[in-house]
Every structure is written in C-alpha cells, then in structure tokens.
Short mmCIF file of C-alpha atoms and ligand atoms in Angstrom, two decimals:
data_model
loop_
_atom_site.label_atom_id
_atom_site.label_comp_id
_atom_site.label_asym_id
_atom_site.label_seq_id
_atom_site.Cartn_x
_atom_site.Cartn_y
_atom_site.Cartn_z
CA UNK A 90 52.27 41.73 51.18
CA UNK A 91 49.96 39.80 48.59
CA UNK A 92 50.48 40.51 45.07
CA UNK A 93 48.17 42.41 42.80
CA UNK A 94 47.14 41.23 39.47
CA UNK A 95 45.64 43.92 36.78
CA UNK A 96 42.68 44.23 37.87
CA UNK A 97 42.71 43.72 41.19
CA UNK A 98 42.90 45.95 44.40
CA UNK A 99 44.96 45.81 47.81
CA UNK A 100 43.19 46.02 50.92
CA UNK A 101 44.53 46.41 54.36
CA UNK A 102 41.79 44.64 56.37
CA UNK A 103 39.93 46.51 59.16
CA UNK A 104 37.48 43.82 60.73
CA UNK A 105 37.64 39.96 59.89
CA UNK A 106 34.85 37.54 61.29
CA UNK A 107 35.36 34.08 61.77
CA UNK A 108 32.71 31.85 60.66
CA UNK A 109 31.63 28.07 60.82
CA UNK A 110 33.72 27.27 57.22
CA UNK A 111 36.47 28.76 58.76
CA UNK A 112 36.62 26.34 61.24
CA UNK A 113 35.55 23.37 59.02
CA UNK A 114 38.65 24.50 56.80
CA UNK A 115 40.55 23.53 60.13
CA UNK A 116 39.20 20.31 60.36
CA UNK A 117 40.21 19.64 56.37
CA UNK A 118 37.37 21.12 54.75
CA UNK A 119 37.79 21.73 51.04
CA UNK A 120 42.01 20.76 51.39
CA UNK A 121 42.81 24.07 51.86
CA UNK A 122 45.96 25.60 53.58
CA UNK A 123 46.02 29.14 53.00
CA UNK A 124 45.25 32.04 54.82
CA UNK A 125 41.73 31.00 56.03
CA UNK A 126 39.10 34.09 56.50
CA UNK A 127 36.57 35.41 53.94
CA UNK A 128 34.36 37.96 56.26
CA UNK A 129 35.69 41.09 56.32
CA UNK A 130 36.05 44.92 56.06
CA UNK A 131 38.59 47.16 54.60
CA UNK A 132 40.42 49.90 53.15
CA UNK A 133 41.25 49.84 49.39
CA UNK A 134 45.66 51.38 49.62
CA UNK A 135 45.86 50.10 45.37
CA UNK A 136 43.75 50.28 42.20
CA UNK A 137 43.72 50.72 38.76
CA UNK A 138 40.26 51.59 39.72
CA UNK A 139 41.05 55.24 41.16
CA UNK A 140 37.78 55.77 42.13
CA UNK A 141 38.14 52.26 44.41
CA UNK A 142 41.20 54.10 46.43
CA UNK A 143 40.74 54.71 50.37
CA UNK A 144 37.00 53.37 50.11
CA UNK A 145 36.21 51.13 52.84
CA UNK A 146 35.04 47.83 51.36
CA UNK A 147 33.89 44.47 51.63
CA UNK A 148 33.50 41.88 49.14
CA UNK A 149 32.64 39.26 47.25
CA UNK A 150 34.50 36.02 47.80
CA UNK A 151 34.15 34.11 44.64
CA UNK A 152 36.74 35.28 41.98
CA UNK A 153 35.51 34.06 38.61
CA UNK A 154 37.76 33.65 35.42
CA UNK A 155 35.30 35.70 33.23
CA UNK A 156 35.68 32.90 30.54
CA UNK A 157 34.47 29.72 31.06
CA UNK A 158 30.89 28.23 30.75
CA UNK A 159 29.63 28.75 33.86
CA UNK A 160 31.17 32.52 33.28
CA UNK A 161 29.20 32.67 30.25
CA UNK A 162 25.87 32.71 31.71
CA UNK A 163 26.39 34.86 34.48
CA UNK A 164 27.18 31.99 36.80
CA UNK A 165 30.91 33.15 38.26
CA UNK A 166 29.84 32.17 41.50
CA UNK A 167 30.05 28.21 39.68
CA UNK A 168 33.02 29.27 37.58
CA UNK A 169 34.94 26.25 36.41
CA UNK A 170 38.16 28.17 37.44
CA UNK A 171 37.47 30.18 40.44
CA UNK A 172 39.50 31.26 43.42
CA UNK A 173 37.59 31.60 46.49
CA UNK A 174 38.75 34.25 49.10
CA UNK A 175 39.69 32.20 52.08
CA UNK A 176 38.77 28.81 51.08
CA UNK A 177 40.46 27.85 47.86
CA UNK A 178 43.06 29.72 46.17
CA UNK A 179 43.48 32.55 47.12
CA UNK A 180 44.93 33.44 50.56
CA UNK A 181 42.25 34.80 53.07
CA UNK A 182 41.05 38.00 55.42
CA UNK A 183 42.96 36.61 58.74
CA UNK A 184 45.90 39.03 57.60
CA UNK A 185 47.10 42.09 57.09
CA UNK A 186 46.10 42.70 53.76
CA UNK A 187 44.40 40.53 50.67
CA UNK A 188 43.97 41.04 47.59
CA UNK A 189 40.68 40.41 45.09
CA UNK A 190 38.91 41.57 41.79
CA UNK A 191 37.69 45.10 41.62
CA UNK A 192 34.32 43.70 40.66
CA UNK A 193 34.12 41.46 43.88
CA UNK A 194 34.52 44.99 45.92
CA UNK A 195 31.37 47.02 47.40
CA UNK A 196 31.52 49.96 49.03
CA UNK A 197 30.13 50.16 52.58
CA UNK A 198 27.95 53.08 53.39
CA UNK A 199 29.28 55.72 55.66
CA UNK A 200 27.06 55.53 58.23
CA UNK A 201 27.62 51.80 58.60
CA UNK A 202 29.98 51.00 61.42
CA UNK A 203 32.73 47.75 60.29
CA UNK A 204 31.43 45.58 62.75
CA UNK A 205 28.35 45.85 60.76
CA UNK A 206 29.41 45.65 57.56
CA UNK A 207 31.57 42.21 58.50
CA UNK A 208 28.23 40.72 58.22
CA UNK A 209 27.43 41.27 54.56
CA UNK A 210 28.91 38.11 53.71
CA UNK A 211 26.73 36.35 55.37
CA UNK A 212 23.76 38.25 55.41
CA UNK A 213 24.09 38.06 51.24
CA UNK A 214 24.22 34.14 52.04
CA UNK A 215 21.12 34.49 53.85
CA UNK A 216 19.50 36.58 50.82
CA UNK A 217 20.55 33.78 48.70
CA UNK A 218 17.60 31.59 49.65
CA UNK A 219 14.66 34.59 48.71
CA UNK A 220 16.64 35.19 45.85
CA UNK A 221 16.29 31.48 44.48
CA UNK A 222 12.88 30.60 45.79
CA UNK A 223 9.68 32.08 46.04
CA UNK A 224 8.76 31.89 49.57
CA UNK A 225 4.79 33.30 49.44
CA UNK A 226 3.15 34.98 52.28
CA UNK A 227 0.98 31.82 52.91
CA UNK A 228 4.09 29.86 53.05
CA UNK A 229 4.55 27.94 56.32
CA UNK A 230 8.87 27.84 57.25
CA UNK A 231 10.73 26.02 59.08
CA UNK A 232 14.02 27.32 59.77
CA UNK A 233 16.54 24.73 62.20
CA UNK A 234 19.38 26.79 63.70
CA UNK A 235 19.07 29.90 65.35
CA UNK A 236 23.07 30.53 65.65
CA UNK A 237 24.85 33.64 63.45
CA UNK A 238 23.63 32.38 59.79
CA UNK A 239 20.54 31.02 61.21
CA UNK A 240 19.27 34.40 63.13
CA UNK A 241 20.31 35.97 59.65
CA UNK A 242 18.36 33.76 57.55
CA UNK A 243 15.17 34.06 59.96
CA UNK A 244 15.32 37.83 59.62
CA UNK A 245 15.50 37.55 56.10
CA UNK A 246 12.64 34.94 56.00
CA UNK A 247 10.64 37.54 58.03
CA UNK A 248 10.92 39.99 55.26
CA UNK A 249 8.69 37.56 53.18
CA UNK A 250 6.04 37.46 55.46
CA UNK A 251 5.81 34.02 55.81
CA UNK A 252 4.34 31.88 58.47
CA UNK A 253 7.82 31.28 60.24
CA UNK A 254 8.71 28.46 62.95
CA UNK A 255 12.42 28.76 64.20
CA UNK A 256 14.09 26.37 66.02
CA UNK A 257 16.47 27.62 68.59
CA UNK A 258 18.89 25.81 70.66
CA UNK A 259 20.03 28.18 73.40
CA UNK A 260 18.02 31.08 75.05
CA UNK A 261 20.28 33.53 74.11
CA UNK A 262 19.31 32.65 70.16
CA UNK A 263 15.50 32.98 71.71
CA UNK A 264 16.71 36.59 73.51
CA UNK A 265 17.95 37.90 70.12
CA UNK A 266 15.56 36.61 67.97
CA UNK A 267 12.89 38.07 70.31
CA UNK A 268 14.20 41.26 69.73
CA UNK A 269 13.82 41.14 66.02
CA UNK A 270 10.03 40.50 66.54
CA UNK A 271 10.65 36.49 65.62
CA UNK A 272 9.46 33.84 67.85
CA UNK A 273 10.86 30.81 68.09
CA UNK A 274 10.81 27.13 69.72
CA UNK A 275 12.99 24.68 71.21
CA UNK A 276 12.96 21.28 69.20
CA UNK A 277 10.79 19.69 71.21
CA UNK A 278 8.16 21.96 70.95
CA UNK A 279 7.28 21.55 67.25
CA UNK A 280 4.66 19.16 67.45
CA UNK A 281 4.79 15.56 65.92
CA UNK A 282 3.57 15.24 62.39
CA UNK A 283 3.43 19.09 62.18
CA UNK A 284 4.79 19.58 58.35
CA UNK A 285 5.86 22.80 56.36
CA UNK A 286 6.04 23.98 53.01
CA UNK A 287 10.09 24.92 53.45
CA UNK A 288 12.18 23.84 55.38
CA UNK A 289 16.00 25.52 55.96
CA UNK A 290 18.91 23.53 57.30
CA UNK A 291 21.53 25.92 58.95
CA UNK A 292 21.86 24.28 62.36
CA UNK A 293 25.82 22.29 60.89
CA UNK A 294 24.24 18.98 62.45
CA UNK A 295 24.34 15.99 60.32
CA UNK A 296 20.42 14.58 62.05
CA UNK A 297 19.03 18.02 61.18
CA UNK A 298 18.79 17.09 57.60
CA UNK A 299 16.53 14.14 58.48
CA UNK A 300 14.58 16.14 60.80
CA UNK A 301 13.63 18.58 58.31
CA UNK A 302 12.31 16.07 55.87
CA UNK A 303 10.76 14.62 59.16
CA UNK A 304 8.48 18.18 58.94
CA UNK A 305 8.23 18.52 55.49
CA UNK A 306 5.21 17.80 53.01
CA UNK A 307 5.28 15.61 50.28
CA UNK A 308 6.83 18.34 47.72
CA UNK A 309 7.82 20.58 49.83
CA UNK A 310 11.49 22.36 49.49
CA UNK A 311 14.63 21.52 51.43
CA UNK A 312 17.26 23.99 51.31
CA UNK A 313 20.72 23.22 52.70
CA UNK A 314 22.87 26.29 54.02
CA UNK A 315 25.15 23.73 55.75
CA UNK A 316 28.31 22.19 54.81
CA UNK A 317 29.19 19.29 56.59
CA UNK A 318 33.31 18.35 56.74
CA UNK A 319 31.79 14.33 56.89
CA UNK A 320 29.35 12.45 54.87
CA UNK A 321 26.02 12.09 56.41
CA UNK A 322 24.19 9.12 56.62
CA UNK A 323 20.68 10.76 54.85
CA UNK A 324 17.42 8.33 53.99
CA UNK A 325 17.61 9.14 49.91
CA UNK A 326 14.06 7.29 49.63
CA UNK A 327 11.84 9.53 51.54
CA UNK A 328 13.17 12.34 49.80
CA UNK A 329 12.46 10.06 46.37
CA UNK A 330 8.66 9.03 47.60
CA UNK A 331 7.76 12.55 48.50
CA UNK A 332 9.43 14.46 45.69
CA UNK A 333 10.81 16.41 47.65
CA UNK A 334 12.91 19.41 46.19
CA UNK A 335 16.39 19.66 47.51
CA UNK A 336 18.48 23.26 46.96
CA UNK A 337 21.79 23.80 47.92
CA UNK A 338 22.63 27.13 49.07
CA UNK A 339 25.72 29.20 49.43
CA UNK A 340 27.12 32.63 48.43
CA UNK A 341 24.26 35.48 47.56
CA UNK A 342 23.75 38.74 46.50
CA UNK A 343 25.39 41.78 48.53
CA UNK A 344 23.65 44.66 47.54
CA UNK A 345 20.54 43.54 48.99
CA UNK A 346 22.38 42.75 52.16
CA UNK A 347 24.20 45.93 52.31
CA UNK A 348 20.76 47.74 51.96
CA UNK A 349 19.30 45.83 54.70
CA UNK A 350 21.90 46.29 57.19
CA UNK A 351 21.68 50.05 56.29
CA UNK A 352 18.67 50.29 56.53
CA UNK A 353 18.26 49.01 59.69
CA UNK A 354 15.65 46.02 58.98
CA UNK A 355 18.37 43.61 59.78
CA UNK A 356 19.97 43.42 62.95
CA UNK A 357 23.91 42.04 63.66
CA UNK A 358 24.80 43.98 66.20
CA UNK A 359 23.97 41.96 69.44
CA UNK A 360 25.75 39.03 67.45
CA UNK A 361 28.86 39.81 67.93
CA UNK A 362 30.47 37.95 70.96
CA UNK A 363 34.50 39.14 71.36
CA UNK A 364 36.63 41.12 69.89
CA UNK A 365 40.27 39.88 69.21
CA UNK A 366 43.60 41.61 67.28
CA UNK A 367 45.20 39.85 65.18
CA UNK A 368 48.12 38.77 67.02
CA UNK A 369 45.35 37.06 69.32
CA UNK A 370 44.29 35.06 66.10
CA UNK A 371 45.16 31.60 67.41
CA UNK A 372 43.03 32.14 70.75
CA UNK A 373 40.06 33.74 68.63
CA UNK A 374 39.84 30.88 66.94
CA UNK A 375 40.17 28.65 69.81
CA UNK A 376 37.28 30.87 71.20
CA UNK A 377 34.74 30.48 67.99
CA UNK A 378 36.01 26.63 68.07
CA UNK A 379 35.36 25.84 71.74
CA UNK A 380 31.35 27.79 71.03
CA UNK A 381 31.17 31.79 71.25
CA UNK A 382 28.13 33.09 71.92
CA UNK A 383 27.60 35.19 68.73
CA UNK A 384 30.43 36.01 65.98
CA UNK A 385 34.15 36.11 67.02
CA UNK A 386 35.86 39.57 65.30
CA UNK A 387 39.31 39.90 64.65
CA UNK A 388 39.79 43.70 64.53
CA UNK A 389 43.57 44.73 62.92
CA UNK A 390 43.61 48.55 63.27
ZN1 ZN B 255 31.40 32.33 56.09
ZN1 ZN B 256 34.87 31.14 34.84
#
C-alpha cells in the first residue's frame, strides 16, 4: 500500500490504460523504474479532503511542489521539483492503489462509464494544442498519426473548424475516424508540394518530423506531441530558413476533456482494443508492445 502524504488521497484504481510512454519507459525512457502507468480511473478509500472520499476519479499526473519558480507563475506542470505519476517519482496506475495530490484529482461524471473516463489523460493532452495555439477556421492542418492520441487530437482539431488533412496509416484509423465525420488520407495521397499552416506530429516516427516541415509553409507551426526514446536525425536549417515555429506539447487541461467526453462530442469508445486484469499485466503489455489495435485496458475490479 503506497503511503499518503498530507495532502494527498489513496485511490484503489478501477481502469488503467497503457499508452505509448508507457512503453517508451520500457525501453529506458526518462530512467525510470517505478510502477509505470499514468491513465487511469478510481475510487478515492483516504482524504483529508472528506468531500474527495468514495468519488470516482481521475487525475492529473504532474505533482508540483507549489514553491518553486515555475510554481510561481502557474506553471506546475514545469515545476522544478515535480513528481510525475508513472514516469518519474512517483510510483504509477499499473497497481492496486496510488497515491497523488488532492488538487491533481477530478471527479468523473456519473454518467461516464471508466473506460471512458481512462481517456481524459489523453484527451486533456490533445486539448493542450487548442489551448496553446490559435488554430482559426481558415487554418489549413495537417495532423500525421491517426493511432489513440492522434484520432484524439483530430477530433479535437475538428472542434476548431479548421480545414483538416489526417494522415492515417491503417484502415481501421480511416473506419474510426470516418465515424467521427473526419476524413482522412494515406501518406501518399497528400500531394507533393501541398503545404499547411499547422502541422501536428503524433505518429512516434522519427521521419515524420521531417515530413511535416516537408508540408509546411515558410512560418507555419510545428507542434510535437511525440517523444522519441532516441535522438532523431532532424534538418535544423530548413526549420531556420523558413522560421518555422516549433511547440512542444505534452500534458493539458482536464476539464475541457472531461466535458467533451461527457458531452459526447468526443468519441473513445471504439478505441479500446482488450481488456486485461491485472495479474495479466505482463501479457497486456506484451499486447500494446507487439501493436493493439486501439488502447490496451487493464481493469482491477
Ligand atoms: Zn500517456
Ligand atoms: Zn514547483
């Protein structure tokens, strides 16, 4: 059983997900060896938060000091001495129970089922990108990977009306997408010398970087939703000549995403592949390592 610091709640985990960091942290991503998992639903058992107790929650996975400079102006997600559920410091949601700040906590609406909810996380990761640029309704996007973040990101892209290209890999990205109301194309299909105003890298392959600066104007906007375990080998100079903005993009904002799975306008569930318990940890993750369809779920009770 973790311990609980003042401040902090208990919570026996319902639903975990197991998502493309997870298996990067595998591979020696970020040094970590913990309890790996940061996508997850559960019960609140201890508070000092009373009103907290026997909600079912999900959370926020950055755990910010409160303190330091990047604390100071409102930045915890950057704090200098962060844990981060999962990933550094602080043992992860592939267990029976964690533990994290009250103020990382949100409570998931009723009517919300957990397989749902799992996907806050990285919905809000999605929401991240609208909520640092202003993508206009005239904007032309191009979004490259269609997987679990990427089919997130292009629903959340759709929200902004924009004039959206998304390039798929497999069919059954095309199927799903389709059934949000969002076309998209294979990479072969997006016409040479065709160029956008954005373009969003989700696909985890290295030569996708160069490809979107391939289709992007002279100052347009990159933004990077990938983490790669290895350097990639990236040509610096035509990002230099063509002034081209670069964002790097992680954690967001989960009320929005909590709203927009309630809500309906965002669709998980058809992403979720398998269902494992926890005792079948080992060959869930040798599932979502060998390529699952959609997400892999680790369900505990
Ligand atoms: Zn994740
Ligand atoms: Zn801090």
């Amino acid at each position: 059983m973790p311990e609980r610091k003042p401040g902090e709640s208990l919570i026996k985990v319902i639903l975990s997900g197991i998502c493309r960091t997870d298996i990067e942290i595998t591979r020696g991503y970020m040094n970590y060896t913990g309890i790996p998992g940061h996508e997850f639903t559960g019960v609140v058992e201890e508070s000092d938060n009373s009103e907290l107790i026997g909600k079912r929650v999900t959370g926020e996975i950055n755990c910010p000091c409160g303190i330091c400079a990047m604390c100071r102006i409102n930045q915890g997600k950057h704090c200098f001495n962060r844990t981060t559920l999962g990933i550094f410091g602080r043992n992860g949601a592939f267990a029976e129970y964690l533990v994290l700040p009250d103020e990382c906590l949100h409570i998931i609406p009723e009517h919300l089922s957990d397989e749902e909810a799992v996907f806050t996380e990285p919905l809000a990761a999605a929401f991240e990108i609208t909520d640092s640029v202003h993508i206009k309704p005239t904007d032309e996007v191009l979004l490259i990977g269609a997987g679990k973040l990427g089919s997130l990101i292009a629903q959340v892209l759709k929200k902004t009306s924009c004039k959206l290209t998304v390039m798929a890999k497999h069919k059954n990205q095309s199927d799903f997408l389709k059934e949000c109301g969002i076309d998209s194309v294979y990479p072969d299909q997006i016409p040479h010398g065709k160029i956008f105003d954005y373009a969003v890298e989700s696909s985890g392959v290295p030569a996708s970087f160069n490809l979107a600066i391939e289709h992007l104007r002279p100052r347009g906007t990159l933004i990077m939703k990938s983490t790669y375990h290895n350097n990639i080998k990236v040509n610096i100079s035509a990002l230099v000549v063509n002034e081209v903005r670069l964002i790097g993009s992680r954690c967001g904002p989960f009320a929005p995403a909590l709203r927009a799975l309630s809500d309906g306008s965002v669709k998980v569930k058809p992403l979720i592949s398998d269902v494992y318990t926890l005792d079948e940890g080992l060959k869930a993750f040798e599932h979502a390592v060998k390529g699952a369809k959609g997400k892999v779920i680790i369900r505990n009770c």
